[in-house]
C-alpha positions as semicolon CSV with decimal commas, in nm:
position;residue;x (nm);y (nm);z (nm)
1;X;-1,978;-1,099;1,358
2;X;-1,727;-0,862;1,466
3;X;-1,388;-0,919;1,601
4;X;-1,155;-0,625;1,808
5;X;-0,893;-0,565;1,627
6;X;-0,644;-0,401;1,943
7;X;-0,746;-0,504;2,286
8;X;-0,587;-0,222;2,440
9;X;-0,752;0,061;2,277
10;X;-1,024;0,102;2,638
11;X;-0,711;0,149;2,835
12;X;-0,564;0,390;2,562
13;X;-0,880;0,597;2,540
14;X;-0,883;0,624;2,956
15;X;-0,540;0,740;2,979
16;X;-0,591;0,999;2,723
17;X;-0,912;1,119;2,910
18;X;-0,728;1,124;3,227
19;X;-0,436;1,349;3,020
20;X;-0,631;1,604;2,843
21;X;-0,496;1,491;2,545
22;X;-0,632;1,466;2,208
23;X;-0,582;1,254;1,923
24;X;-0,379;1,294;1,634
25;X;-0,389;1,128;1,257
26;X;-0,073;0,935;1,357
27;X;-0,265;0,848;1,730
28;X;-0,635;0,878;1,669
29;X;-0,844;0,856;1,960
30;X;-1,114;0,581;1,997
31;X;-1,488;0,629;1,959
32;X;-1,774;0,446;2,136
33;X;-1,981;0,275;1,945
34;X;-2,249;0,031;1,986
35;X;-2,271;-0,316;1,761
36;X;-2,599;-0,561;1,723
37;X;-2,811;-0,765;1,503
38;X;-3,157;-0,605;1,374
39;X;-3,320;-0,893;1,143
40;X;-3,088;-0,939;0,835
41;X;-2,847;-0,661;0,906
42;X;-2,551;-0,604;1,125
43;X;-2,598;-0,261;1,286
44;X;-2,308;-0,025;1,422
45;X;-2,349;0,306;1,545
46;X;-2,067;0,552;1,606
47;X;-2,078;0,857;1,868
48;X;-1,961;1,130;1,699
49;X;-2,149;1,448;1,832
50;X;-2,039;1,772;1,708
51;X;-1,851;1,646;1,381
52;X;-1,969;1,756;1,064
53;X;-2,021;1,490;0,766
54;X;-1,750;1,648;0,538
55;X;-1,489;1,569;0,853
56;X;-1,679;1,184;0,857
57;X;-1,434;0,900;0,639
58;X;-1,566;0,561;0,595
59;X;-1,363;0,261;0,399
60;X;-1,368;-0,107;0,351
61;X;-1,103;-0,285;0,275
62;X;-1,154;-0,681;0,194
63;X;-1,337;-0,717;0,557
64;X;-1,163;-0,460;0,756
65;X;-1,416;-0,166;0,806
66;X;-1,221;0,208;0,907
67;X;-1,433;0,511;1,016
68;X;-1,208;0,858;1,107
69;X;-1,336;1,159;1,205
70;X;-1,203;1,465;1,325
71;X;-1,345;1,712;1,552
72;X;-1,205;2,084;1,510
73;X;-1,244;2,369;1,738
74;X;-1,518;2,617;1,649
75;X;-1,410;2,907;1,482
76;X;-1,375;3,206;1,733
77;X;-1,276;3,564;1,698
78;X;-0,938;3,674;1,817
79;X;-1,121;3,853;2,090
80;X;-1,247;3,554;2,267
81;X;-1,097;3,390;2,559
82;X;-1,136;3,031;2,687
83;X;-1,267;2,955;3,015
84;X;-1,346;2,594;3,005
85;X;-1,247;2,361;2,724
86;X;-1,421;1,981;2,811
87;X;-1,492;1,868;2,467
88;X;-1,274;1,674;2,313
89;X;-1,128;1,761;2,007
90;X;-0,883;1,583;1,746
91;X;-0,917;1,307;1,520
92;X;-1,108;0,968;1,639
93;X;-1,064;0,621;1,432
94;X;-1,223;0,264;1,468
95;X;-1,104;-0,024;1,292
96;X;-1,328;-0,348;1,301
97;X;-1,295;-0,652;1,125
98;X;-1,594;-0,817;0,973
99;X;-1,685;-1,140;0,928
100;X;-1,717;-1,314;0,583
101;X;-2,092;-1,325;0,648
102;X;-2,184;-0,948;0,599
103;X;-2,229;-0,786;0,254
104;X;-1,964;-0,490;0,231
105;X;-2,069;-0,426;-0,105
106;X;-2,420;-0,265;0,034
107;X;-2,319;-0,064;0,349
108;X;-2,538;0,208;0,403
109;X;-2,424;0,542;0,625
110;X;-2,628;0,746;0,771
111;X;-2,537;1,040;1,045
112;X;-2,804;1,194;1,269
113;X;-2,819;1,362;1,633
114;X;-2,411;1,319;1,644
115;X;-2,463;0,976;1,577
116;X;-2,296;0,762;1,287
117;X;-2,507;0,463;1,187
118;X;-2,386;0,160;0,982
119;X;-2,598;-0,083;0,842
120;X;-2,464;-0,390;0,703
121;X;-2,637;-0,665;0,513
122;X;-2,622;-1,031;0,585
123;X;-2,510;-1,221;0,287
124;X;-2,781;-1,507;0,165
125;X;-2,535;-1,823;0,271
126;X;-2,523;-1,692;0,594
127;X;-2,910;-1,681;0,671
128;X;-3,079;-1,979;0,859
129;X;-3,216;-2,209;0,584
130;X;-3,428;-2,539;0,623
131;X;-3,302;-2,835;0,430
132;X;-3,542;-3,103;0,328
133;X;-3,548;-3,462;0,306
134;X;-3,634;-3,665;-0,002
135;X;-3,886;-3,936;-0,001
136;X;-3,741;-4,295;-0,084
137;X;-3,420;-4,185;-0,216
138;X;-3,286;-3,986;0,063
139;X;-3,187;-3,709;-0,113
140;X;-3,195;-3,442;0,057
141;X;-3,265;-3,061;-0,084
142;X;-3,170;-2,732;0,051
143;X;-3,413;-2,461;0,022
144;X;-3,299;-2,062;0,099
């Protein structure tokens, strides 16, 4: 249902853990996510712990499906000083292409625990369907 859109993004996201470096509108860094089937929706959840929704963008575009987000540094008084800085911070983005089979019309979004959850309908056509056989004639009917 989904395809990757650029297969080098892993080793992008490695080499910019190994560097410290943090990612940039122009250069967003990637995001794990998770992607599966739950009955007639497509399910994708984002890690995104420690974003706030107002800092959470979500478009469609024909089937291409973007989610940005941007992680700021908490807001600290001029008398504080740094000792350890792990988490990253910056601006992450995931493009995915999605197949002609899901519904972007109905996405629902929701965003819980640091986690971003998409749930995608599967259009009607795309459902399993029986198709039965008519009696002398042959014809045969397709029921949905």
């Amino acid at each position: 249902m989904l395809m990757r859109t650029d297969p080098f993004r892993e080793m992008d996201r490695i080499v910019q853990q190994l560097s410290g470096t943090s990612g940039t509108w122009s250069k967003p860094s990637v995001m794990p996510m998770d992607a599966y089937r739950e009955g007639d929706a497509y399910v994708i959840a984002f890690d995104l712990p420690g974003v706030s929704t107002e800092a959470i963008e979500i478009d469609v575009e024909r089937n291409m499906l973007t989610v940005k987000a941007e992680r700021r540094p908490a807001g600290k008084s001029d008398g504080v000083q740094m000792e350890l800085s792990e988490r990253p911070l910056g601006v992450f983005s995931r493009q995915i292409m999605l197949a002609d089979t899901l519904d972007t019309e109905h996405i629902e979004a929701d965003y819980d625990a640091g986690v971003l959850t998409l749930r995608i309908p599967i259009v009607e056509r795309a459902k399993p369907r029986k198709i039965a056989i008519g009696g002398e004639s042959g014809r045969k009917q397709i029921s949905g």
